[in-house]
């Protein structure tokens, strides 16, 4: 697989090199056509646009620069104009990144911008190259022709003539380039290169600023040095002094600076691209991987080390070592958290087993309880889920709420451990004094849970158990005990538990009564005590889930979960 990838990469590089060479050849050929036809055009950037689209902006700059260097052997001033070829390639590259090369109409929208750089700025540059003589230069002849028809200042006529030539040149250049690109895609199926990211990262911005400032400083230094050395040459060797000396020095230095600036822009862009691949992109990859690992994308934190270990940095330097260490650290963190979660599961299991044991202790003392704690826990869970399905109390009844309710429900009668056996198992109805003692199981249960919370710390299901034990005998109309709360003053978990507790008590045998039929129990809950003892909305959920509740009641006691 790796060999196939390497082979594919080599073929891709060879194809790009061939396209680059074709672009340089097109530039050289295009520059010859106007001279052969006697046209005031240039057509020396057709290949530049072609290379920008098929290979990239930096190769496009290089193609423009190489073409001008080649022609500079015949006419040295071509080297100075390489600056504008590089600028055109830069404009084209930015336009390509914005998708402006997909349609010819979009490409032609670049003409005004290019005219500004190659027309107006180019005319000013030509004036400098010609020693500030307005009568010289390519556009001088056409400006003189316009002067016969337009009563405008000669410098302005030169700019108009230059812009007119540039508009015609760039429209024709872009059109031919567009056709060549489409022909290449059709014949060879070549695909365009990747668009550059328009979002400049802070690291990349600092690197661009550093390279640009240092490069510009170098160019200015070269300009000053060139002017100084040429000044000395003209004074000592030629004997030219005064204004003419300064003019020639400025022309020489400016020409050399322009030639160097074109190469400098190419070098800056190449350096930035190289830094992107060897520094910025790897850092960005590692940053994104760590964001995913710590859960910045909304997923569980530290759950998947693969998002870090799968990142491959092949820079053969400190970045590659850093990625390797990050991958090791991520794997170690995941293993540590998994081990910690396993221990937490063991602790939670131990706590739940303690709850089950406490419930079993109650069952062993209360002959009427039987599997009461298990059945009521199952009923409470069913009612809570039904409420959520009905869209009632959805902000409160979450998965966590239901989980905690199911675990805490078996503790609702834990306070009965303080009730004497004679009262707990009396085969007749309790008198007032005995009933008052029985009612204390709510506050005793609360105290037991509070003590557990003091010893174990804040645990959600124990906090819910505190409400369940104390308030599961409160009535919706305020006539319950121990505090006489009413309505929504009663915690939701206790309002749910109240129905689960009463339904099981009604349908179970007691020393002082036989079990009621399910129909009779439903009659009491849904008709007689709805709105008085029980919250109507919870009763409605109980009725909608009744089939499930009845199925749970008929389930063998040993098969019922407890917490």
Coordinates of C-alpha atoms in Angstrom, one line a residue, residues 32-474:
X32 CA 6.6 36.0 -29.7
X33 CA 3.2 36.3 -31.4
X34 CA 2.6 40.1 -31.0
X35 CA 5.9 40.9 -32.5
X36 CA 5.3 38.6 -35.5
X37 CA 1.8 40.1 -36.1
X38 CA 2.8 43.6 -35.3
X39 CA 0.3 44.0 -32.5
X40 CA 0.8 46.3 -29.4
X41 CA 0.2 43.4 -27.0
X42 CA 2.4 41.1 -24.8
X43 CA 0.6 37.8 -24.4
X44 CA 3.5 36.7 -22.1
X45 CA 1.3 35.5 -19.2
X46 CA -1.0 32.9 -20.8
X47 CA 1.2 30.1 -19.4
X48 CA 1.3 31.9 -16.0
X49 CA -2.5 31.5 -15.7
X50 CA -2.3 27.9 -17.0
X51 CA 0.3 27.0 -14.4
X52 CA -1.6 28.8 -11.6
X53 CA -4.7 26.7 -12.3
X54 CA -3.1 23.3 -12.9
X55 CA -0.1 23.4 -10.5
X56 CA -0.4 26.3 -8.1
X57 CA 0.3 30.0 -7.5
X58 CA 4.0 29.6 -6.6
X59 CA 4.8 27.6 -9.7
X60 CA 2.8 30.2 -11.6
X61 CA 5.1 33.0 -10.2
X62 CA 8.1 30.9 -11.1
X63 CA 6.8 30.4 -14.7
X64 CA 6.3 34.2 -15.1
X65 CA 9.8 35.0 -13.7
X66 CA 11.6 32.3 -15.8
X67 CA 10.0 33.6 -19.0
X68 CA 11.2 37.1 -18.3
X69 CA 14.7 35.9 -17.3
X70 CA 14.9 34.0 -20.6
X71 CA 14.0 37.1 -22.7
X72 CA 16.4 39.3 -20.6
X73 CA 19.3 37.7 -22.5
X74 CA 17.9 39.5 -25.6
X75 CA 16.5 42.6 -23.9
X76 CA 17.8 43.2 -20.4
X77 CA 14.7 45.3 -19.5
X78 CA 12.5 42.2 -19.6
X79 CA 14.1 41.1 -16.3
X80 CA 12.8 44.3 -14.7
X81 CA 9.3 43.6 -15.9
X82 CA 9.4 40.1 -14.2
X83 CA 8.0 41.9 -11.1
X84 CA 4.7 42.5 -12.8
X85 CA 4.5 38.9 -14.1
X86 CA 4.9 37.7 -10.5
X87 CA 2.2 40.1 -9.3
X88 CA -0.2 38.9 -12.0
X89 CA 0.5 35.3 -10.9
X90 CA -0.2 36.3 -7.3
X91 CA -3.5 37.9 -8.3
X92 CA -4.5 34.9 -10.3
X93 CA -3.6 32.6 -7.4
X94 CA -5.8 34.5 -4.9
X95 CA -8.6 34.4 -7.5
X96 CA -8.2 30.7 -8.0
X97 CA -8.6 30.1 -4.3
X98 CA -11.9 31.9 -4.4
X99 CA -13.1 29.8 -7.3
X100 CA -12.8 32.5 -10.0
X101 CA -11.3 30.2 -12.6
X102 CA -14.4 28.0 -13.1
X103 CA -16.0 30.4 -15.6
X104 CA -14.5 32.7 -18.2
X105 CA -16.8 35.5 -17.1
X106 CA -15.3 35.2 -13.6
X107 CA -11.8 35.2 -14.9
X108 CA -12.4 38.3 -17.0
X109 CA -13.5 40.2 -13.8
X110 CA -9.8 40.2 -12.9
X111 CA -9.0 42.5 -15.8
X112 CA -9.6 45.8 -14.0
X113 CA -7.3 44.8 -11.1
X114 CA -4.6 43.6 -13.4
X115 CA -4.8 46.8 -15.4
X116 CA -4.2 48.8 -12.2
X117 CA -1.0 46.9 -11.5
X118 CA 0.3 46.3 -15.0
X119 CA -1.2 49.4 -16.6
X120 CA -1.0 52.4 -14.3
X121 CA 1.8 51.1 -12.1
X122 CA 3.5 49.7 -15.2
X123 CA 3.4 53.0 -16.9
X124 CA 5.0 54.7 -13.9
X125 CA 7.7 52.0 -13.8
X126 CA 8.3 52.4 -17.6
X127 CA 8.8 56.1 -17.0
X128 CA 11.4 55.4 -14.4
X129 CA 13.2 52.9 -16.6
X130 CA 13.3 55.5 -19.4
X131 CA 15.1 58.0 -17.2
X132 CA 11.9 60.0 -16.6
X133 CA 11.7 60.8 -20.3
X134 CA 8.0 60.8 -21.3
X135 CA 8.8 60.6 -25.0
X136 CA 10.2 57.1 -24.7
X137 CA 8.5 53.7 -24.1
X138 CA 6.1 51.4 -25.8
X139 CA 3.0 53.6 -25.3
X140 CA 4.7 56.9 -26.4
X141 CA 3.6 56.3 -30.1
X142 CA 0.0 55.6 -29.2
X143 CA -0.2 58.5 -26.7
X144 CA 1.0 60.8 -29.5
X145 CA -1.8 59.4 -31.7
X146 CA -4.4 60.1 -29.0
X147 CA -3.1 63.6 -28.5
X148 CA -4.4 64.5 -32.0
X149 CA -7.9 63.7 -31.0
X150 CA -8.0 64.2 -27.2
X151 CA -7.1 67.6 -25.6
X152 CA -5.6 66.0 -22.5
X153 CA -2.2 66.2 -20.8
X154 CA 0.3 64.0 -22.4
X155 CA 1.1 62.0 -19.2
X156 CA -2.6 61.2 -18.9
X157 CA -2.8 60.1 -22.5
X158 CA 0.1 57.7 -21.9
X159 CA -1.8 56.2 -19.0
X160 CA -5.0 55.9 -21.2
X161 CA -3.0 54.3 -24.0
X162 CA -1.3 51.9 -21.7
X163 CA -4.6 50.9 -20.0
X164 CA -6.2 50.3 -23.4
X165 CA -3.4 48.1 -24.5
X166 CA -3.4 46.2 -21.1
X167 CA -7.2 45.7 -21.3
X168 CA -7.0 44.1 -24.7
X169 CA -3.9 42.1 -23.7
X170 CA -5.4 40.7 -20.5
X171 CA -8.8 39.9 -22.1
X172 CA -7.1 37.9 -24.8
X173 CA -4.6 36.3 -22.4
X174 CA -7.3 35.2 -20.0
X175 CA -9.5 33.8 -22.8
X176 CA -6.7 31.8 -24.4
X177 CA -5.6 30.5 -20.9
X178 CA -9.1 29.5 -20.1
X179 CA -9.5 27.5 -23.3
X180 CA -6.1 25.8 -22.8
X181 CA -7.1 24.9 -19.3
X182 CA -10.4 23.3 -20.4
X183 CA -8.7 21.5 -23.3
X184 CA -6.1 20.1 -20.9
X185 CA -8.7 18.9 -18.5
X186 CA -10.7 17.3 -21.3
X187 CA -7.8 15.6 -23.0
X188 CA -5.8 14.4 -20.0
X189 CA -8.4 14.5 -17.2
X190 CA -6.0 16.6 -15.1
X191 CA -7.5 17.8 -11.9
X192 CA -6.9 21.2 -10.5
X193 CA -4.7 21.5 -7.3
X194 CA -6.0 22.1 -3.8
X195 CA -7.3 25.5 -2.8
X196 CA -5.3 27.3 -0.2
X197 CA -6.9 28.0 3.1
X198 CA -8.0 31.7 3.3
X199 CA -8.1 31.7 7.1
X200 CA -4.6 32.8 8.2
X201 CA -3.6 31.3 11.5
X202 CA -1.8 33.5 14.0
X203 CA 1.4 31.4 13.6
X204 CA 1.3 31.7 9.8
X205 CA 0.5 35.5 10.1
X206 CA 3.6 36.0 12.3
X207 CA 5.8 34.0 9.9
X208 CA 4.5 35.9 6.9
X209 CA 5.2 39.2 8.6
X210 CA 8.7 38.1 9.6
X211 CA 9.6 36.9 6.1
X212 CA 8.0 39.9 4.4
X213 CA 9.7 42.5 6.6
X214 CA 13.1 40.8 6.4
X215 CA 12.8 40.4 2.6
X216 CA 11.7 44.0 2.1
X217 CA 14.6 45.2 4.3
X218 CA 17.0 43.2 2.2
X219 CA 15.5 44.7 -1.0
X220 CA 15.8 48.2 0.3
X221 CA 19.4 47.6 1.3
X222 CA 20.2 46.3 -2.2
X223 CA 18.5 49.3 -3.7
X224 CA 20.5 51.7 -1.6
X225 CA 23.8 49.8 -2.2
X226 CA 23.1 49.7 -6.0
X227 CA 22.4 53.5 -6.0
X228 CA 25.6 54.2 -4.0
X229 CA 27.9 52.0 -6.1
X230 CA 26.5 53.3 -9.4
X231 CA 26.9 56.8 -8.1
X232 CA 30.5 56.2 -7.3
X233 CA 31.0 54.6 -10.7
X234 CA 29.5 57.5 -12.6
X235 CA 31.6 60.0 -10.6
X236 CA 34.9 58.2 -10.8
X237 CA 34.8 56.4 -14.1
X238 CA 32.4 58.4 -16.3
X239 CA 32.6 61.8 -14.7
X240 CA 28.9 62.4 -14.5
X241 CA 27.8 64.5 -11.5
X242 CA 24.8 66.5 -10.3
X243 CA 21.2 65.8 -11.2
X244 CA 22.0 63.6 -14.1
X245 CA 24.1 61.4 -11.8
X246 CA 21.2 61.1 -9.3
X247 CA 18.7 60.4 -12.1
X248 CA 20.8 57.6 -13.6
X249 CA 21.5 56.1 -10.1
X250 CA 17.8 56.1 -9.3
X251 CA 17.0 54.4 -12.7
X252 CA 19.7 51.8 -12.1
X253 CA 18.8 51.1 -8.5
X254 CA 15.1 51.0 -9.3
X255 CA 15.6 48.6 -12.2
X256 CA 17.7 46.3 -10.1
X257 CA 15.3 46.5 -7.2
X258 CA 12.3 45.6 -9.5
X259 CA 14.2 42.6 -10.8
X260 CA 15.1 41.5 -7.3
X261 CA 11.6 42.2 -5.9
X262 CA 10.1 39.8 -8.4
X263 CA 12.4 37.0 -7.3
X264 CA 11.9 38.1 -3.6
X265 CA 8.1 37.7 -3.9
X266 CA 8.5 34.2 -5.4
X267 CA 10.9 33.4 -2.6
X268 CA 8.6 34.7 0.1
X269 CA 5.6 32.8 -1.3
X270 CA 7.7 29.6 -1.5
X271 CA 9.0 30.1 2.1
X272 CA 5.5 30.6 3.3
X273 CA 4.3 27.5 1.5
X274 CA 7.2 25.5 2.9
X275 CA 6.5 26.7 6.4
X276 CA 2.9 25.8 6.0
X277 CA 3.8 22.2 5.2
X278 CA 6.6 21.8 7.7
X279 CA 5.4 23.9 10.6
X280 CA 1.9 25.5 10.4
X281 CA 0.0 22.6 9.0
X282 CA 1.5 20.0 11.4
X283 CA 0.8 22.3 14.4
X284 CA -2.7 22.8 13.2
X285 CA -3.2 19.1 12.8
X286 CA -2.0 18.4 16.3
X287 CA -4.1 21.2 17.7
X288 CA -7.3 19.9 16.1
X289 CA -6.5 16.4 17.2
X290 CA -6.1 17.6 20.8
X291 CA -9.4 19.6 20.6
X292 CA -11.2 16.4 19.6
X293 CA -9.4 14.4 22.3
X294 CA -10.4 16.8 25.1
X295 CA -13.9 16.9 23.9
X296 CA -14.0 20.4 22.3
X297 CA -16.3 19.0 19.5
X298 CA -19.0 18.0 22.0
X299 CA -18.0 14.4 22.4
X300 CA -16.8 12.7 25.6
X301 CA -13.6 14.0 26.9
X302 CA -10.4 11.9 26.7
X303 CA -12.4 8.9 25.3
X304 CA -10.6 8.2 22.1
X305 CA -6.8 8.4 21.8
X306 CA -7.1 7.4 18.2
X307 CA -7.8 11.0 17.1
X308 CA -4.3 11.9 18.3
X309 CA -2.4 8.7 17.5
X310 CA -3.8 8.6 14.0
X311 CA -2.1 12.0 13.1
X312 CA 1.0 11.4 11.2
X313 CA 3.7 14.1 11.3
X314 CA 6.7 13.2 9.0
X315 CA 8.8 16.3 9.4
X316 CA 11.9 14.4 10.8
X317 CA 12.3 17.1 13.5
X318 CA 11.1 18.2 16.9
X319 CA 7.5 18.4 15.7
X320 CA 7.5 14.7 14.8
X321 CA 8.9 13.9 18.2
X322 CA 6.3 16.1 19.9
X323 CA 3.5 14.3 18.1
X324 CA 4.9 11.0 19.2
X325 CA 5.0 12.1 22.8
X326 CA 1.4 13.5 22.5
X327 CA 0.2 10.2 21.1
X328 CA 1.8 8.3 24.0
X329 CA 0.3 10.8 26.5
X330 CA -3.2 10.5 25.0
X331 CA -3.0 6.7 25.1
X332 CA -1.9 6.7 28.7
X333 CA -4.7 9.2 29.7
X334 CA -7.3 7.0 28.1
X335 CA -6.0 3.9 29.9
X336 CA -5.9 5.8 33.2
X337 CA -9.4 7.0 32.8
X338 CA -10.7 3.6 31.8
X339 CA -9.1 2.2 34.9
X340 CA -10.6 5.0 37.0
X341 CA -14.0 4.4 35.5
X342 CA -13.7 0.7 36.2
X343 CA -13.0 1.5 39.9
X344 CA -15.9 4.0 39.9
X345 CA -18.2 1.3 38.5
X346 CA -17.0 -1.0 41.3
X347 CA -17.7 1.6 43.9
X348 CA -21.2 2.3 42.4
X349 CA -21.9 -1.4 42.3
X350 CA -20.8 -1.7 46.0
X351 CA -23.1 1.2 47.0
X352 CA -26.0 -0.3 45.1
X353 CA -25.4 -3.7 46.7
X354 CA -25.5 -1.9 50.1
X355 CA -28.8 -0.4 49.2
X356 CA -30.1 -3.8 48.2
X357 CA -28.8 -5.3 51.4
X358 CA -30.6 -2.6 53.5
X359 CA -33.8 -3.3 51.6
X360 CA -33.4 -7.0 52.3
X361 CA -33.0 -6.3 56.0
X362 CA -36.3 -4.4 55.9
X363 CA -37.9 -7.4 54.1
X364 CA -36.6 -9.8 56.7
X365 CA -38.3 -7.7 59.5
X366 CA -41.5 -6.8 57.8
X367 CA -43.5 -9.9 56.9
X368 CA -45.9 -7.6 54.9
X369 CA -43.2 -6.1 52.8
X370 CA -42.1 -9.1 50.8
X371 CA -40.8 -7.8 47.4
X372 CA -42.5 -4.5 48.0
X373 CA -39.2 -2.5 47.6
X374 CA -38.4 -4.2 44.4
X375 CA -41.9 -3.8 42.9
X376 CA -42.3 -0.2 43.8
X377 CA -38.9 0.6 42.3
X378 CA -40.0 -1.0 39.0
X379 CA -43.4 0.9 39.2
X380 CA -41.6 4.2 39.8
X381 CA -39.3 3.8 36.9
X382 CA -42.2 2.9 34.5
X383 CA -44.3 6.0 35.7
X384 CA -41.3 8.3 35.3
X385 CA -40.6 7.1 31.7
X386 CA -44.2 7.5 30.8
X387 CA -44.2 11.1 32.1
X388 CA -41.2 11.9 29.9
X389 CA -42.8 10.2 26.9
X390 CA -45.9 12.3 27.4
X391 CA -43.8 15.4 27.4
X392 CA -44.5 16.2 31.1
X393 CA -41.7 17.5 33.3
X394 CA -39.2 16.8 30.5
X395 CA -36.8 19.4 31.9
X396 CA -36.6 17.4 35.2
X397 CA -37.1 13.8 34.1
X398 CA -33.8 13.0 32.4
X399 CA -32.0 9.7 32.0
X400 CA -30.1 10.6 35.2
X401 CA -33.3 11.3 37.1
X402 CA -34.8 8.0 36.1
X403 CA -31.5 6.1 36.9
X404 CA -31.3 7.8 40.3
X405 CA -35.0 7.2 41.0
X406 CA -34.7 3.5 40.3
X407 CA -31.7 3.1 42.6
X408 CA -33.1 5.2 45.4
X409 CA -36.6 3.8 45.4
X410 CA -35.8 0.7 47.4
X411 CA -34.7 3.0 50.3
X412 CA -38.1 4.7 50.6
X413 CA -39.1 2.5 53.6
X414 CA -35.6 2.2 55.2
X415 CA -36.8 4.1 58.2
X416 CA -39.0 1.2 59.2
X417 CA -35.9 -0.4 60.7
X418 CA -36.7 1.8 63.8
X419 CA -40.3 0.8 64.0
X420 CA -40.9 -2.0 66.6
X421 CA -41.8 -5.5 65.2
X422 CA -45.1 -5.4 67.1
X423 CA -46.3 -2.4 65.2
X424 CA -44.7 -3.3 61.9
X425 CA -46.4 -6.7 61.8
X426 CA -49.6 -6.1 63.9
X427 CA -52.4 -8.3 62.4
X428 CA -54.9 -5.5 62.8
X429 CA -55.2 -1.8 62.1
X430 CA -53.0 0.5 64.1
X431 CA -54.4 2.8 66.7
X432 CA -53.5 6.5 66.7
X433 CA -50.5 6.1 69.0
X434 CA -49.1 3.2 66.9
X435 CA -49.8 5.0 63.7
X436 CA -47.9 8.0 65.0
X437 CA -44.9 5.7 65.7
X438 CA -45.3 4.2 62.2
X439 CA -45.2 7.7 60.6
X440 CA -41.8 8.3 62.1
X441 CA -40.3 5.9 59.5
X442 CA -40.2 8.8 57.1
X443 CA -38.0 11.0 59.3
X444 CA -36.0 8.1 60.5
X445 CA -35.3 7.1 56.8
X446 CA -34.4 10.7 56.1
X447 CA -31.9 10.7 59.0
X448 CA -30.3 7.4 57.8
X449 CA -29.8 8.8 54.3
X450 CA -28.4 12.1 55.6
X451 CA -25.9 10.2 57.7
X452 CA -24.9 8.2 54.6
X453 CA -24.4 11.5 52.7
X454 CA -22.2 12.9 55.5
X455 CA -20.0 9.8 55.3
X456 CA -20.0 9.2 51.6
X457 CA -20.2 12.8 50.3
X458 CA -22.6 14.2 47.7
X459 CA -24.1 11.3 45.7
X460 CA -27.1 12.1 43.4
X461 CA -29.2 9.1 44.1
X462 CA -28.7 9.4 47.9
X463 CA -29.8 13.0 47.6
X464 CA -33.0 11.8 45.8
X465 CA -33.4 9.0 48.4
X466 CA -33.5 11.7 51.1
X467 CA -36.5 13.2 49.5
X468 CA -38.1 9.8 48.8
X469 CA -37.8 8.6 52.4
X470 CA -39.2 11.8 53.9
X471 CA -41.9 12.8 51.5
X472 CA -43.4 9.7 49.9
X473 CA -46.4 9.9 52.3
X474 CA -47.2 13.6 51.5

